XYZ file of C-alpha atoms in Angstrom:
114
model
C -31.735 -9.449 11.650
C -28.655 -11.089 9.569
C -27.199 -8.642 7.343
C -24.136 -8.974 5.081
C -22.060 -5.860 3.608
C -19.599 -7.157 0.902
C -17.101 -4.857 -0.352
C -13.658 -4.451 -2.879
C -15.071 -5.320 -6.055
C -14.141 -3.250 -9.311
C -12.644 -3.427 -12.771
C -9.656 -5.495 -13.143
C -7.460 -6.723 -16.429
C -7.287 -10.486 -16.828
C -4.171 -12.127 -14.770
C -4.985 -9.279 -12.151
C -6.048 -9.595 -8.616
C -8.658 -8.375 -5.950
C -9.328 -8.516 -2.502
C -13.179 -8.728 -1.184
C -14.166 -8.488 2.249
C -17.468 -8.967 3.835
C -18.821 -7.965 7.465
C -21.566 -10.213 8.809
C -23.968 -9.648 11.794
C -27.115 -10.585 12.952
C -26.011 -14.158 13.862
C -23.223 -16.130 15.690
C -20.376 -15.526 13.092
C -17.889 -17.384 15.047
C -19.360 -20.743 14.746
C -20.940 -20.788 11.493
C -19.550 -21.890 8.627
C -19.024 -19.099 5.751
C -19.070 -18.985 2.307
C -18.296 -16.599 -0.857
C -20.672 -16.780 -3.846
C -21.133 -15.526 -7.226
C -23.954 -14.877 -9.652
C -22.864 -14.187 -13.435
C -25.562 -12.571 -15.761
C -27.993 -15.142 -16.676
C -26.432 -17.817 -14.665
C -27.844 -19.089 -11.165
C -25.644 -18.276 -7.821
C -22.720 -20.859 -7.528
C -21.079 -21.499 -4.195
C -17.258 -20.593 -4.779
C -15.540 -21.296 -1.322
C -16.612 -22.001 2.361
C -14.580 -21.437 5.384
C -15.370 -23.351 9.053
C -15.023 -22.044 12.252
C -12.110 -23.271 12.845
C -10.798 -22.040 9.394
C -10.755 -25.061 7.281
C -11.496 -24.370 3.909
C -13.062 -25.936 0.638
C -12.913 -24.584 -2.949
C -15.091 -25.362 -5.826
C -12.973 -26.407 -8.968
C -13.372 -23.157 -10.861
C -11.622 -21.432 -8.441
C -9.249 -23.749 -6.849
C -5.936 -22.335 -6.662
C -6.551 -18.896 -7.323
C -8.895 -17.442 -4.752
C -8.313 -17.688 -1.182
C -10.941 -17.336 1.616
C -10.157 -16.287 5.255
C -12.073 -14.952 8.248
C -11.174 -12.514 11.314
C -13.864 -13.981 13.914
C -12.866 -10.926 16.398
C -14.240 -8.698 13.657
C -16.957 -10.712 12.168
C -15.250 -10.508 8.804
C -14.673 -12.953 5.997
C -12.359 -12.185 3.179
C -11.897 -13.612 -0.597
C -8.547 -12.948 -2.333
C -8.966 -13.278 -5.717
C -5.664 -13.948 -8.188
C -5.603 -14.682 -11.682
C -8.374 -13.648 -12.765
C -10.211 -14.400 -15.874
C -13.318 -12.714 -17.868
C -15.390 -15.574 -16.677
C -14.974 -14.623 -13.096
C -16.699 -11.335 -13.911
C -19.890 -11.819 -11.723
C -21.479 -10.157 -8.639
C -19.839 -11.296 -5.405
C -21.721 -12.314 -2.087
C -20.931 -13.883 1.390
C -23.469 -15.354 3.175
C -23.615 -18.444 5.414
C -22.961 -22.253 4.191
C -26.115 -23.216 3.743
C -27.251 -19.675 3.103
C -29.574 -17.866 4.729
C -32.582 -16.504 2.730
C -31.675 -13.100 3.081
C -28.277 -11.786 1.257
C -26.318 -8.576 0.872
C -26.135 -6.411 -1.974
C -23.269 -7.891 -3.121
C -19.915 -6.492 -5.121
C -19.498 -6.530 -8.894
C -16.410 -8.136 -10.104
C -15.262 -7.224 -14.018
C -12.270 -8.638 -15.496
C -12.200 -7.378 -18.911
C -9.002 -5.586 -20.800
């Protein structure tokens, strides 16, 4: 059974930083391309960043230069460092394989507000 457990969200002021983490299980993590996604209220879920098994990365234009994705294949975890946060980054953040499985974790809420 595929499972994702995201953590690390919270309330942060504009310009601040957060580190998110995701523990994945139930599939061959080491060979999978992994992604971080987010869904803001009233909007569709969007892919923010992805990382291949060899740690090649691709970012969406909305987060390029501000967010950094990384992975630890020994621990089956994927992380997302969020810097220079903006109010429009407020959303629930999820990890999943890329392309995504149909099963999702509960996500972690990130709120950027003064």
